[in-house]
mmCIF file of C-alpha atoms and ligand atoms in Angstrom:
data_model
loop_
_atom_site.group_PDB
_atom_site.id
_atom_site.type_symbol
_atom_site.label_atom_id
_atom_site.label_comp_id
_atom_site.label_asym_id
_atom_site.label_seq_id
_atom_site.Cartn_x
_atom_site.Cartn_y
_atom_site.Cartn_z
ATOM 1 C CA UNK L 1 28.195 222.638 -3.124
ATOM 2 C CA UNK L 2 28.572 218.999 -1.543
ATOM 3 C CA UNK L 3 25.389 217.352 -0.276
ATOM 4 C CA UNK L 4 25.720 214.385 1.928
ATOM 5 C CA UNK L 5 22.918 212.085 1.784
ATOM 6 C CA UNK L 6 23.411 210.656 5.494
ATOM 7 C CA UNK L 7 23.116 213.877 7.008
ATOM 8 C CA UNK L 8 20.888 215.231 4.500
ATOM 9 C CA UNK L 9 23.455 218.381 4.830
ATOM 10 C CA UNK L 10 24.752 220.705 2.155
ATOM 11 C CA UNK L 11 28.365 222.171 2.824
ATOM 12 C CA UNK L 12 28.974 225.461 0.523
ATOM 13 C CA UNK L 13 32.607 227.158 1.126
ATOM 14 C CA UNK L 14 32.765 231.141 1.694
ATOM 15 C CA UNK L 15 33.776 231.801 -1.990
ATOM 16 C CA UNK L 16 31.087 229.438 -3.068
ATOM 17 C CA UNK L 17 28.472 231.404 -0.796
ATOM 18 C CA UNK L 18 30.086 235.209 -2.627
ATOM 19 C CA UNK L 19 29.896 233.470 -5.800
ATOM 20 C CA UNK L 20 25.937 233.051 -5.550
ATOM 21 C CA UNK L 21 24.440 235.249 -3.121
ATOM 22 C CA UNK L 22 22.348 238.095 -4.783
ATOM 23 C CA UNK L 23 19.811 240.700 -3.848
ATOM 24 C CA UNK L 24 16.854 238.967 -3.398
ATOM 25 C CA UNK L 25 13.821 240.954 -3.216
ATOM 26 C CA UNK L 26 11.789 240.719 -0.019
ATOM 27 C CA UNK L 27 15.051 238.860 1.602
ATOM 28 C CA UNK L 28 17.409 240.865 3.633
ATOM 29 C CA UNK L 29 20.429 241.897 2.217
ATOM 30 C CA UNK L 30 22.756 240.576 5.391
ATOM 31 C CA UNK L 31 23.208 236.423 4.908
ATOM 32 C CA UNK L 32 23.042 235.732 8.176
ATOM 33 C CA UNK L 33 19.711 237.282 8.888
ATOM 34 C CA UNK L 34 18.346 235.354 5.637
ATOM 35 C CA UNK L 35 19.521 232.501 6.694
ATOM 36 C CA UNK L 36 18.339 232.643 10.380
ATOM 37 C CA UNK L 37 14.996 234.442 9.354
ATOM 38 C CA UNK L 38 14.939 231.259 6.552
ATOM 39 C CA UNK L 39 14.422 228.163 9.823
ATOM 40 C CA UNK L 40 17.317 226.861 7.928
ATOM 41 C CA UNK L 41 19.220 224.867 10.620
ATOM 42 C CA UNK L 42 22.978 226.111 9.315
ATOM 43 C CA UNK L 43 26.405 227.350 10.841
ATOM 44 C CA UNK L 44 29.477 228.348 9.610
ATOM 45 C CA UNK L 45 32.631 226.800 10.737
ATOM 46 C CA UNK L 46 35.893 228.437 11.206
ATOM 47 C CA UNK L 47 37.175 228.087 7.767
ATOM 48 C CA UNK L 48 34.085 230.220 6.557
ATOM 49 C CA UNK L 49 32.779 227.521 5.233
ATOM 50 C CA UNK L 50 28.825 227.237 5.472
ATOM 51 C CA UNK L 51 26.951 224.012 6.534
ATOM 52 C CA UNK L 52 23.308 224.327 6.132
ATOM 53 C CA UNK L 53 20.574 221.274 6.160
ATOM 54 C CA UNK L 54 18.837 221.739 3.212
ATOM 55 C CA UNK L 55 19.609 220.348 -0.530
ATOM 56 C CA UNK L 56 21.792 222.372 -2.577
ATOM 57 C CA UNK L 57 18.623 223.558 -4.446
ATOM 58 C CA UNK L 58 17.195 225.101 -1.797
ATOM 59 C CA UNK L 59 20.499 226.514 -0.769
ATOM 60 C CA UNK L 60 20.713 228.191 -4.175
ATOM 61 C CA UNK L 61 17.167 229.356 -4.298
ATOM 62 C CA UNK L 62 17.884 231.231 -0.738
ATOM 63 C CA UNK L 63 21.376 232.566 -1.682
ATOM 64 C CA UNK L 64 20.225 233.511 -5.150
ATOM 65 C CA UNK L 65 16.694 234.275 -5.580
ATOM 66 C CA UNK L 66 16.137 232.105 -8.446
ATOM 67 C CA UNK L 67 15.457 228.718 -10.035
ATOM 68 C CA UNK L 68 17.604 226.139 -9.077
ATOM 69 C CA UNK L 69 20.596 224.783 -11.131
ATOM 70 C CA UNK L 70 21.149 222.061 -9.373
ATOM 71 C CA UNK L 71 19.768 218.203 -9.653
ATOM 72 C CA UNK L 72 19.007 217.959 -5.891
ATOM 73 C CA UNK L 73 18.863 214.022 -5.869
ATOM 74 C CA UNK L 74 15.948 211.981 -4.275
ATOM 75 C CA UNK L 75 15.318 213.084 -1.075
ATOM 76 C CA UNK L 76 15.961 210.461 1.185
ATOM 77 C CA UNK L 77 15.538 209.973 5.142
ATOM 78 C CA UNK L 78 18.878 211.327 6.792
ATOM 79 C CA UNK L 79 20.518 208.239 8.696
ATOM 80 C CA UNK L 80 23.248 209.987 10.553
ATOM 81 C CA UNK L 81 23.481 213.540 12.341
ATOM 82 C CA UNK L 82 25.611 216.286 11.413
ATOM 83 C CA UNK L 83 28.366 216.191 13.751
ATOM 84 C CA UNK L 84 30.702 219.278 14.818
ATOM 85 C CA UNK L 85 34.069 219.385 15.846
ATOM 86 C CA UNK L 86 35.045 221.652 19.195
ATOM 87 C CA UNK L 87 37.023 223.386 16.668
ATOM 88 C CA UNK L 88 33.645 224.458 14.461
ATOM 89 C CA UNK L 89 32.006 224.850 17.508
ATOM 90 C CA UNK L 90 33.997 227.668 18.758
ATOM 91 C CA UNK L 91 32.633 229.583 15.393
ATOM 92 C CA UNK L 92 29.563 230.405 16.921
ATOM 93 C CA UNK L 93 31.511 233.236 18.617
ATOM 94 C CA UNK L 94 32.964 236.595 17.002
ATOM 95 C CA UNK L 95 35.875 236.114 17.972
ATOM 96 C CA UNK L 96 35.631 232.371 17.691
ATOM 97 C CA UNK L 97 36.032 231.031 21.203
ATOM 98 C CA UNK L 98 39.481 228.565 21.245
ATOM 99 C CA UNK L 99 38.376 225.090 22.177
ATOM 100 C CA UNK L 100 39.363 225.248 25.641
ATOM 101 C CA UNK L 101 36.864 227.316 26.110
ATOM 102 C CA UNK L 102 33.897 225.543 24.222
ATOM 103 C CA UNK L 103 35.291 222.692 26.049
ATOM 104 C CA UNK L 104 34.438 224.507 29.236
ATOM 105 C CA UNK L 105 31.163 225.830 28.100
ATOM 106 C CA UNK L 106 30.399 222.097 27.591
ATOM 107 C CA UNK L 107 30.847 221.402 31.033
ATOM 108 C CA UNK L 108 29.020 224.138 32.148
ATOM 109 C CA UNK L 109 26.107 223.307 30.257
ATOM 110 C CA UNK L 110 26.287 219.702 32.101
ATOM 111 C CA UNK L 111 27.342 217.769 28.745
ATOM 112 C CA UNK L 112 31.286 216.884 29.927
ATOM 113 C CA UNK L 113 32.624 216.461 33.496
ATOM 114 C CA UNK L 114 36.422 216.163 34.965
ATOM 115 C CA UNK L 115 36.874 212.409 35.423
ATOM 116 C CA UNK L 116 40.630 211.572 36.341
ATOM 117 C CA UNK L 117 42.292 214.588 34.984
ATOM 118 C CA UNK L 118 39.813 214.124 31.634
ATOM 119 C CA UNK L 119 36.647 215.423 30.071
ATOM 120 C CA UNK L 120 34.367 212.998 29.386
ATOM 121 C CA UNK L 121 31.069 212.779 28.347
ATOM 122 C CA UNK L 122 27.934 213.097 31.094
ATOM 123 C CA UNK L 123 24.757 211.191 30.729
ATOM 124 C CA UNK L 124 22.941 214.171 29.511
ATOM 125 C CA UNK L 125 25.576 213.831 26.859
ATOM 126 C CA UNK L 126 24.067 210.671 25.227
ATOM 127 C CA UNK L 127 23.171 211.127 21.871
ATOM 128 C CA UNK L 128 24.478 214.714 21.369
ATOM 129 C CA UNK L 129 28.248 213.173 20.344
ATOM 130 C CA UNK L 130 30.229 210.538 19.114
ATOM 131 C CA UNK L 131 33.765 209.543 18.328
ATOM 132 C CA UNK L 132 35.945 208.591 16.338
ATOM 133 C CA UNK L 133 39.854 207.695 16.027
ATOM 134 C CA UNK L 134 41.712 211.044 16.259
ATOM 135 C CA UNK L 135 43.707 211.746 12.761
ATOM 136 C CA UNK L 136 47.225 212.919 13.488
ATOM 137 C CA UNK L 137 47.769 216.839 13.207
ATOM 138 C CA UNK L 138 50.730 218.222 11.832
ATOM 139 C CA UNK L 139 53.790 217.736 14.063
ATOM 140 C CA UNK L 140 51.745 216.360 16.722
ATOM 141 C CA UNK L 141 52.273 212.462 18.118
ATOM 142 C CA UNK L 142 48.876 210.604 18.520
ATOM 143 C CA UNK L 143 48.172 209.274 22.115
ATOM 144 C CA UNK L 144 47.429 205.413 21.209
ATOM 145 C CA UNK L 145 43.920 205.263 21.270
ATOM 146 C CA UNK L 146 43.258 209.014 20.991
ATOM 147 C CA UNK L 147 39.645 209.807 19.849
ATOM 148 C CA UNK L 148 38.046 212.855 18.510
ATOM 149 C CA UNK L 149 34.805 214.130 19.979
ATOM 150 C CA UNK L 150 32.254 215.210 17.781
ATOM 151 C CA UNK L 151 28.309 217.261 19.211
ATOM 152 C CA UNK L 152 25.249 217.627 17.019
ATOM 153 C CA UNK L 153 23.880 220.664 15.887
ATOM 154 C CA UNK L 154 21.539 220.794 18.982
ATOM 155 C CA UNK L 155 24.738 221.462 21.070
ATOM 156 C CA UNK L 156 25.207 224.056 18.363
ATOM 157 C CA UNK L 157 22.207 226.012 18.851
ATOM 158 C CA UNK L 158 22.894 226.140 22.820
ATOM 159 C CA UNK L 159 26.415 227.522 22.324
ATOM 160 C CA UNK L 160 24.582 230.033 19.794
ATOM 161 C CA UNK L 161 22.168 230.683 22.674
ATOM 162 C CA UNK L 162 24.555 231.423 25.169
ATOM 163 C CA UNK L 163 26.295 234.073 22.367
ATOM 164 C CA UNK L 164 22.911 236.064 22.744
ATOM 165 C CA UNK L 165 22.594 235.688 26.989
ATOM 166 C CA UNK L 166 26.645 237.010 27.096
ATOM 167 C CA UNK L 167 25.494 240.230 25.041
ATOM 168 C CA UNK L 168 22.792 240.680 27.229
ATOM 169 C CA UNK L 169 24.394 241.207 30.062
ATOM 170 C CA UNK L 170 27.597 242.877 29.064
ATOM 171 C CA UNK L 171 27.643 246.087 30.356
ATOM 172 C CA UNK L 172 29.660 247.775 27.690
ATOM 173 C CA UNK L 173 28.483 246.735 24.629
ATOM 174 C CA UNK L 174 26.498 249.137 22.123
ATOM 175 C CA UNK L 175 22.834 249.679 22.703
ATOM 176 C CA UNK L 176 20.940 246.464 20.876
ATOM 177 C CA UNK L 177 20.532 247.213 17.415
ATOM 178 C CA UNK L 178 16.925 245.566 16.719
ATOM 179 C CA UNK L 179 14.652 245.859 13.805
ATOM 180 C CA UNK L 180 11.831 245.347 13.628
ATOM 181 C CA UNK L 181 10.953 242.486 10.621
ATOM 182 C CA UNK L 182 7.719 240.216 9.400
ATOM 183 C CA UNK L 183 9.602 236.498 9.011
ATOM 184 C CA UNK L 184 8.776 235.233 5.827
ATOM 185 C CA UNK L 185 9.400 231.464 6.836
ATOM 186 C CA UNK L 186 9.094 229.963 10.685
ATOM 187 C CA UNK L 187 11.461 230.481 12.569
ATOM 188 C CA UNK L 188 12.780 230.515 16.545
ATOM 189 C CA UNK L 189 13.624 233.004 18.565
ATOM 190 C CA UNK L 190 17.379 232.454 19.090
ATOM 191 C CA UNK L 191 17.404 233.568 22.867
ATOM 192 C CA UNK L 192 13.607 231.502 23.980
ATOM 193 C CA UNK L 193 13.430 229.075 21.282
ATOM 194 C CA UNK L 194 10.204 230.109 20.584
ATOM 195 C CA UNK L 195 8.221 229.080 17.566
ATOM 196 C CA UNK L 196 7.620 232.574 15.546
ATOM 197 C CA UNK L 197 5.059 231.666 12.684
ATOM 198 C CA UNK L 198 5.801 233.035 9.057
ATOM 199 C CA UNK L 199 3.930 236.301 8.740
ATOM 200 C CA UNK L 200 4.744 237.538 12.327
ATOM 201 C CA UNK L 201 6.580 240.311 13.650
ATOM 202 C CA UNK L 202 10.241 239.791 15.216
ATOM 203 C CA UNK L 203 13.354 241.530 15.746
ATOM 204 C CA UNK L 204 16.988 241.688 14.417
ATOM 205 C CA UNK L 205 19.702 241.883 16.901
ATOM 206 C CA UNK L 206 22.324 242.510 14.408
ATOM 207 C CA UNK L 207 24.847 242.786 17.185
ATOM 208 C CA UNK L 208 24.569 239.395 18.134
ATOM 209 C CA UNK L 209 23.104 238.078 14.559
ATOM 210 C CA UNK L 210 20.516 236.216 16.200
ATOM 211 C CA UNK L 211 16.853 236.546 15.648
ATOM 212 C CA UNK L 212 14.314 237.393 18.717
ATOM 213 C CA UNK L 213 10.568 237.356 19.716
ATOM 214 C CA UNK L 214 8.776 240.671 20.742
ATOM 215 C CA UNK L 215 8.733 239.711 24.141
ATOM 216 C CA UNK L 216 12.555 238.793 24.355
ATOM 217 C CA UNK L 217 13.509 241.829 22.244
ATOM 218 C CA UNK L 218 11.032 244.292 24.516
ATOM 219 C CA UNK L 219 12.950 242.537 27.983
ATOM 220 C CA UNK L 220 16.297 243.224 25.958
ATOM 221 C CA UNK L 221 15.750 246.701 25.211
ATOM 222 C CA UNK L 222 14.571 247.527 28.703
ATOM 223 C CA UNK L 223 17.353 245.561 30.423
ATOM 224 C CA UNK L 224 20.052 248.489 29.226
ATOM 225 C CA UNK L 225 17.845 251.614 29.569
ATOM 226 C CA UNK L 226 17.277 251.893 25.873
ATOM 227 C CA UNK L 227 13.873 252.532 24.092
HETATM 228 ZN ZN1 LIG F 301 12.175 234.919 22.744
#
């Protein structure tokens, strides 16, 4: 596990995350649902890597049920943001979605706009990126100048919600596969946002690994003639 103090992130790769995870009693058995039913702000990027924000502690406790092995070090106030490539982005999606397509989704959520053949940044954009010099990739000349765009985990979480509304409405997919759960820790509903208090009923969409409110899950169900 690597903890960065700025971000006040922990990064865990995918072997790292089969290495710990156990049955946990009164946790669900899938990690994704744990993790979303947990509040935990967290992704995974497209080398199955896991980024959650959290200490490593409280990483192991959710993975693993018990006592922490790990010194988590003095918590201190995060100075920086946690900042995603397009790349990592496109990870939300199963299939990931290729970056020319995040890069459009940005646009269409208002964040980039064409500007002489380019992308760049709107200002509903401000504060949701940054840059940085572009490294060179593998048999690839850098443009002088070339910089690498990077979006917060807000941007994130509306990629994530856009995941959910694109199930919704696609005709062909499997009837939803909710279930019905009591969140152990406050969470959000992943298509409404909103706030769902610990000890409250709310569903599973395990088709779209997202979790939902009673009212979005009820409008879901009816939406495709099921239930
Ligand atoms: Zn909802």
């Amino acid at each position: 596990m690597s903890y960065e103090p700025s971000t006040g992130w922990t990064r865990l790769t995918g072997r790292q995350v089969e290495r710990y995870a156990r049955r946990v009693d009164g946790l669900s058995d899938d990690l994704d649902e744990r993790l979303d039913v947990s509040g935990l702000a967290h992704y995974w990027d497209t080398h199955g890597n896991l980024h959650a924000r959290c200490m490593p502690g409280e990483l192991w406790v959710l993975l693993n049920g018990e006592q922490s092995r790990f010194d988590d070090p003095d918590p201190t106030e995060p100075v920086d943001q946690q900042w995603i490539s397009v790349t990592d982005l496109g990870a939300v999606f199963d299939p990931a979605a290729p970056p020319s397509t995040v890069l459009k989704m940005l646009r269409e959520e208002g964040l980039l706009e064409r500007f002489a053949g380019k992308d760049r940044p709107t200002p509903q954009a401000d504060g949701l990126y940054m840059e940085r010099p572009a490294s060179p990739v593998a048999g690839r000349d850098l443009k002088p100048g070339a910089v690498q765009r990077l979006w917060s985990y807000d941007v994130l979480v509306k990629l994530r919600a856009r995941r959910v509304a694109t199930a919704d409405n696609d005709p062909h997919k499997s009837p939803p596969a909710l279930r019905a759960l009591v969140v152990k820790f406050p969470a959000a509903c992943d298509r409404c946002r909103l706030e769902i208090v610990a000890g409250s009923e709310a569903y599973w969409d395990s088709a779209v690994k997202a979790i939902r409110c009673t009212q979005c899950a009820t409008a879901a169900a009816a939406g495709t003639g099921q239930r």
